[in-house]
Structures are given as C-alpha cells and as structure tokens.
Amino acid sequence: MKFKGYLLGIMSAVSFGLIPIFILPLKQAHFSMNITLFYRFLFSALMVGGYLLYSKESFKINKKEALILITLGTCYALSSEFLFIGYDLLTPGIASTVLFVYPVIVALIMFFFYKEKLTQLSVISLLLAFAGVTVLCMKGESMEINFTGLGVVMLSSLFYASYMVIVNKSNLKVSGFKLSFYSMLFTAAFFMFKALNSQESFTIPSVSIFLNFIIFAFLTTVISSLCLVYAIKYIGSTPTAILGALEPVVAVMISVMMFHEKFTFNLLIGIVLILLGVILNIVSERKRVMHA
C-alpha cells in the first residue's frame, strides 16, 4: 500500500505540473481566467460524475459532508486563482515551484494542530524545500525578493495545504471519486459566480479551445485530484505533500522547453534543493515506518 501511495503521489504531482501547457496559450489569447477555470472544473466534475453513474455509486451526501465538500471546493478554487495570478507576477515555472511551500504548511499544521511528530530528517527536508523556494523568488542574481509574487503564490500554497489537511482529517465517509466530484463541482460554482458577477461571456470561441479544456480538465484535474486523494489515504498528508515537489520540476521543464522561459542558475539551485527535500522525506518516512 505504501508503494502504491508513493506512486499515486508522483502521478498526481506530474499531471498537476502539466498545467502550463494548457493555461499559457489561453492566457496569451487573453481568454478570461474565471471562464477558463470554470470550464476546467466543470468538465472535470462531469467526467468524474460520469464514472460515478457508470459504477452506480450514489451521489447522496448529508449536510455535514456537503459543508466539508463546499469548504474543499473553496480551498481548491482559491488555490487555483492565486496560482494563476502568480503566473503573471513571477513566471509559470517559478510560480509552480514556489507553490511547493505547501508541504511546509501541511507539516506545520499537522504538527501544531494535530500533534503529528516531525522527525529530524523531515525537518531538514522541509528546510531544504523552503530554501529552494527562497532562491527561486530572488530577482535575477540580486538578493532582492519579489514579495508580491511570493505573497500571492504563498496564499495559493496555504489554500492547497488546507485542502490536503481537510481531506486527511475530516473523516469523510465518501469515496475518493465522490469527494473529487463534489470538490470540482463546488470549485466550478465558485468561478461561475465570479464570471457572472463580472458579466463575462461563457462562449467557447473555437473547437480547438473546447478540446483544450477537455484535455486540460482530464490530465491536470481528474487524474491529479484522484491520485492525490488516494495517495493521502495510503501514505498521509505530509509525504504526499512533499512528493508534490515533482510538480514544479515538470512545470519548469515544460516552461523552458515549450515557452522559452529562461533556465537560470537560481532555477537550477531551487529545483535541486527541493528534490533533495523530497528524497530526504521519503527516507525519513520509511525509517519511521520501520521503527513503528
């Protein structure tokens, strides 16, 4: 089960890291972010909903579950919103990498609120990850940090971390598919209300953009979310969160190869520090299980 959990965590991270492939062309076409995110999550919810119908699983939820699922949808929506604002303030590669500060937040929430132990190796791995994030936010070779970009993406990290902790600690008696379906549905509702409030058009201008949305929804949302939910169930929040460091590595590779983002020395050092953090965390988790 542990191996399966780690594999699912890696799959979630890699599929989430593919976001720049789909989001950058839409941003360059000046397509509304609210509409983009509305369709991304709506199509994702419809795909997962289709599977629930196929497997004859009930859509029924009680009031308590509805409240938790609305909270999860809001956390996911706000995390997406701040990440895409961060794409403009930093760069897609750097913003995706800075998002990785969420394992630090997850581990700290689990430590302070749930008294989950932090091993010495876990602490070192989190410090390495945090150092990597700091290096990435430095402007060029100077020591000046882009605090606006950092602050916005940190908010994205905070809401993503909150999502992971709620999934782990809310004791929801619903399947991973049902959890993902309602999270996505409520996230889509969040962006629909925002778009309606801004009086934005819901028209999809071309077949290619429609297909972009379908593939975008399936690869970066359905696959990523389901793998994330099951990884948390198998190995817990902290290891899953730290495996998420692979997200920025994939995002940076895509941004450099496809969108000509500069591969700077800071970017290299930041990614190396983060990957060291991931490897250390897996080692510390295995040691903890062996001694348990």
XYZ file of C-alpha atoms in Angstrom:
292
model
C 0.000 0.000 0.000
C 2.870 2.373 0.823
C 4.455 1.833 -2.604
C 1.053 2.355 -4.262
C 0.632 5.579 -2.248
C 4.018 6.924 -3.344
C 3.292 6.000 -6.984
C -0.092 7.786 -6.867
C 1.563 10.819 -5.210
C 4.102 11.008 -8.053
C 1.359 10.641 -10.724
C -0.655 13.433 -9.078
C 2.372 15.730 -8.995
C 3.382 15.092 -12.621
C -0.150 15.587 -14.021
C -0.562 18.812 -11.989
C 2.777 20.020 -13.353
C 1.369 19.871 -16.914
C -0.858 22.952 -16.276
C 1.391 25.470 -18.171
C 0.867 23.512 -21.445
C -2.841 24.363 -21.364
C -3.042 27.611 -19.402
C -0.383 29.668 -21.208
C -1.970 29.528 -24.707
C -5.308 30.579 -23.148
C -3.644 33.460 -21.287
C -1.857 34.548 -24.482
C -5.235 34.541 -26.269
C -6.498 36.883 -23.483
C -9.141 34.337 -22.540
C -10.801 35.080 -19.173
C -9.246 33.205 -16.234
C -12.641 32.857 -14.498
C -14.156 31.209 -17.580
C -11.036 29.068 -18.114
C -11.147 27.767 -14.545
C -14.949 27.364 -14.624
C -14.759 25.065 -17.669
C -11.695 23.242 -16.340
C -13.517 22.227 -13.158
C -16.959 21.788 -14.755
C -15.648 19.317 -17.353
C -13.623 17.564 -14.623
C -16.738 17.212 -12.448
C -18.734 15.852 -15.429
C -16.044 13.236 -16.154
C -15.904 12.038 -12.547
C -19.708 12.244 -12.313
C -19.923 10.027 -15.410
C -17.778 7.423 -13.680
C -19.988 7.582 -10.547
C -23.060 6.926 -12.744
C -21.265 4.071 -14.531
C -20.249 2.442 -11.224
C -23.790 3.027 -9.849
C -22.410 4.922 -6.857
C -24.886 7.170 -5.058
C -24.444 10.953 -5.306
C -26.183 11.357 -1.938
C -24.407 13.375 0.772
C -25.575 14.632 4.170
C -25.407 18.220 5.459
C -22.100 17.741 7.288
C -20.466 16.196 4.195
C -21.882 18.988 1.996
C -20.347 21.637 4.269
C -16.913 19.938 4.225
C -17.073 19.465 0.428
C -18.046 23.121 -0.130
C -15.051 24.100 2.038
C -12.775 21.823 -0.031
C -14.118 23.310 -3.280
C -13.484 26.843 -1.990
C -9.917 25.959 -0.912
C -9.187 24.408 -4.311
C -10.709 27.384 -6.145
C -8.721 29.978 -4.177
C -5.529 27.969 -4.612
C -6.054 27.890 -8.421
C -6.955 31.577 -8.509
C -3.830 32.749 -6.666
C -1.561 30.373 -8.615
C -2.652 31.829 -11.961
C -2.231 35.389 -10.677
C 1.247 34.264 -9.608
C 1.972 33.132 -13.193
C 1.844 36.810 -14.217
C 3.779 38.181 -11.215
C 6.564 35.578 -11.370
C 6.798 33.101 -14.300
C 4.865 29.815 -14.721
C 7.925 27.737 -13.858
C 8.844 29.781 -10.789
C 5.230 30.167 -9.588
C 4.661 26.398 -9.873
C 7.848 25.822 -7.893
C 7.028 28.384 -5.188
C 3.638 26.664 -4.760
C 5.697 23.827 -3.326
C 5.984 25.643 0.002
C 2.655 23.908 0.796
C 4.349 20.791 2.283
C 5.934 23.107 4.876
C 2.473 24.475 5.705
C 0.911 20.962 5.764
C 3.633 19.646 8.071
C 3.334 22.671 10.380
C -0.481 22.436 10.561
C -0.200 18.702 11.348
C 2.476 19.431 13.973
C 0.773 22.367 15.739
C -2.897 21.336 15.488
C -2.763 17.532 15.353
C 0.482 16.872 17.269
C 1.895 14.768 14.394
C 5.589 14.184 15.036
C 8.218 15.762 12.820
C 11.365 13.638 12.576
C 14.788 15.266 12.311
C 15.063 14.224 8.650
C 11.572 15.634 7.966
C 12.605 18.994 9.402
C 15.789 19.052 7.284
C 13.773 18.106 4.151
C 11.291 20.932 4.796
C 14.120 23.431 5.366
C 15.777 22.380 2.092
C 12.469 22.827 0.260
C 11.934 26.237 1.828
C 15.496 27.293 0.919
C 14.802 26.218 -2.674
C 11.649 28.358 -2.780
C 13.536 31.379 -1.415
C 16.257 31.059 -4.071
C 13.609 30.869 -6.809
C 11.961 34.122 -5.712
C 15.153 36.152 -5.963
C 15.141 38.603 -8.877
C 17.964 37.632 -11.201
C 21.312 37.372 -9.445
C 20.432 40.019 -6.855
C 19.266 39.267 -3.311
C 16.045 41.233 -3.844
C 12.937 39.035 -3.478
C 9.706 39.539 -5.450
C 7.499 39.810 -2.347
C 4.243 40.461 -4.237
C 4.639 37.344 -6.374
C 5.854 35.352 -3.371
C 2.903 36.512 -1.235
C 0.290 35.637 -3.882
C 1.689 32.159 -4.540
C 2.086 31.589 -0.777
C -1.676 32.200 -0.475
C -2.181 29.572 -3.187
C 0.033 27.230 -1.126
C -1.922 27.939 2.064
C -5.262 27.014 0.473
C -3.779 23.910 -1.181
C -2.293 22.817 2.153
C -5.654 23.407 3.849
C -7.339 21.223 1.197
C -4.913 18.367 1.910
C -5.293 18.574 5.689
C -9.122 18.709 5.481
C -9.135 15.624 3.198
C -6.938 13.809 5.702
C -8.600 14.891 8.954
C -12.307 15.396 8.207
C -13.072 11.632 8.327
C -15.370 11.963 5.323
C -17.130 8.653 4.708
C -17.263 9.204 0.950
C -15.200 7.563 -1.784
C -12.289 9.319 -3.457
C -14.363 9.686 -6.636
C -17.319 11.254 -4.845
C -15.001 13.585 -2.896
C -13.305 14.685 -6.138
C -16.671 15.116 -7.921
C -18.119 17.473 -5.312
C -14.821 19.349 -4.779
C -14.653 20.037 -8.530
C -18.365 20.900 -8.776
C -18.147 23.456 -5.956
C -14.903 24.847 -7.413
C -16.664 25.290 -10.793
C -19.574 27.029 -8.993
C -17.101 29.446 -7.342
C -15.708 30.556 -10.741
C -19.161 30.608 -12.343
C -20.374 33.145 -9.744
C -17.209 35.196 -10.241
C -17.679 35.212 -14.026
C -21.386 36.099 -13.732
C -20.520 38.896 -11.327
C -18.004 40.272 -13.850
C -20.553 39.790 -16.695
C -18.110 37.657 -18.691
C -19.157 35.621 -21.728
C -19.308 31.822 -21.348
C -18.975 31.305 -25.130
C -16.193 28.937 -26.206
C -14.874 30.585 -29.420
C -13.477 27.518 -31.225
C -13.367 23.708 -31.317
C -9.620 23.765 -30.541
C -10.226 25.724 -27.305
C -13.058 23.325 -26.395
C -10.715 20.335 -26.897
C -8.018 22.169 -24.914
C -10.488 22.420 -21.991
C -11.408 18.708 -22.177
C -7.775 17.509 -22.172
C -6.807 20.191 -19.604
C -9.609 19.023 -17.292
C -8.786 15.312 -17.640
C -4.986 15.434 -17.359
C -4.396 18.200 -14.817
C -7.525 17.917 -12.682
C -9.238 14.500 -12.829
C -6.022 12.425 -12.806
C -4.229 14.761 -10.378
C -7.103 15.060 -7.879
C -7.987 11.358 -7.754
C -4.348 10.295 -7.368
C -3.934 12.969 -4.651
C -6.961 11.789 -2.653
C -5.872 8.127 -2.731
C -2.209 8.958 -2.044
C -3.282 10.853 1.115
C -5.341 7.824 2.207
C -2.410 5.413 1.694
C 0.570 7.439 2.987
C -0.847 10.543 4.732
C -0.721 14.303 4.060
C 2.939 15.136 4.713
C 4.623 12.522 2.430
C 2.044 13.201 -0.335
C 2.631 16.944 0.005
C 6.400 16.598 -0.252
C 6.119 14.270 -3.278
C 4.311 17.227 -4.840
C 7.764 18.766 -5.353
C 7.809 16.925 -8.665
C 5.032 19.292 -9.886
C 7.347 22.298 -10.301
C 10.088 20.192 -11.894
C 7.630 19.128 -14.630
C 6.202 22.686 -14.909
C 9.691 24.221 -15.228
C 10.757 21.689 -17.876
C 7.603 22.485 -19.891
C 8.005 26.265 -19.429
C 11.662 26.129 -20.540
C 11.212 23.722 -23.483
C 7.842 24.908 -24.833
C 7.505 28.539 -23.726
C 11.188 29.634 -23.723
C 11.338 30.546 -20.033
C 14.973 31.235 -19.079
C 16.637 28.356 -17.240
C 18.593 30.433 -14.722
C 21.119 29.395 -12.079
C 18.518 30.269 -9.406
C 16.031 27.929 -11.059
C 18.574 25.091 -11.085
C 19.598 25.586 -7.419
C 15.945 25.916 -6.331
C 14.900 22.681 -8.037
C 17.937 20.754 -6.726
C 17.208 21.863 -3.134
C 13.551 20.889 -3.495
C 14.345 17.448 -4.947
C 16.807 16.800 -2.111
C 13.959 17.645 0.249
C 11.690 15.075 -1.444
C 14.255 12.270 -1.298
C 15.039 13.008 2.362
C 11.364 12.984 3.272
C 10.795 9.561 1.692
C 13.848 8.195 3.531
C 12.616 9.637 6.869
C 9.096 8.237 6.306
C 10.453 4.749 5.575
C 12.631 4.872 8.706
C 9.638 5.972 10.815
C 7.519 3.067 9.485
C 10.331 0.542 10.073
C 10.742 1.670 13.709
C 6.988 1.846 14.385
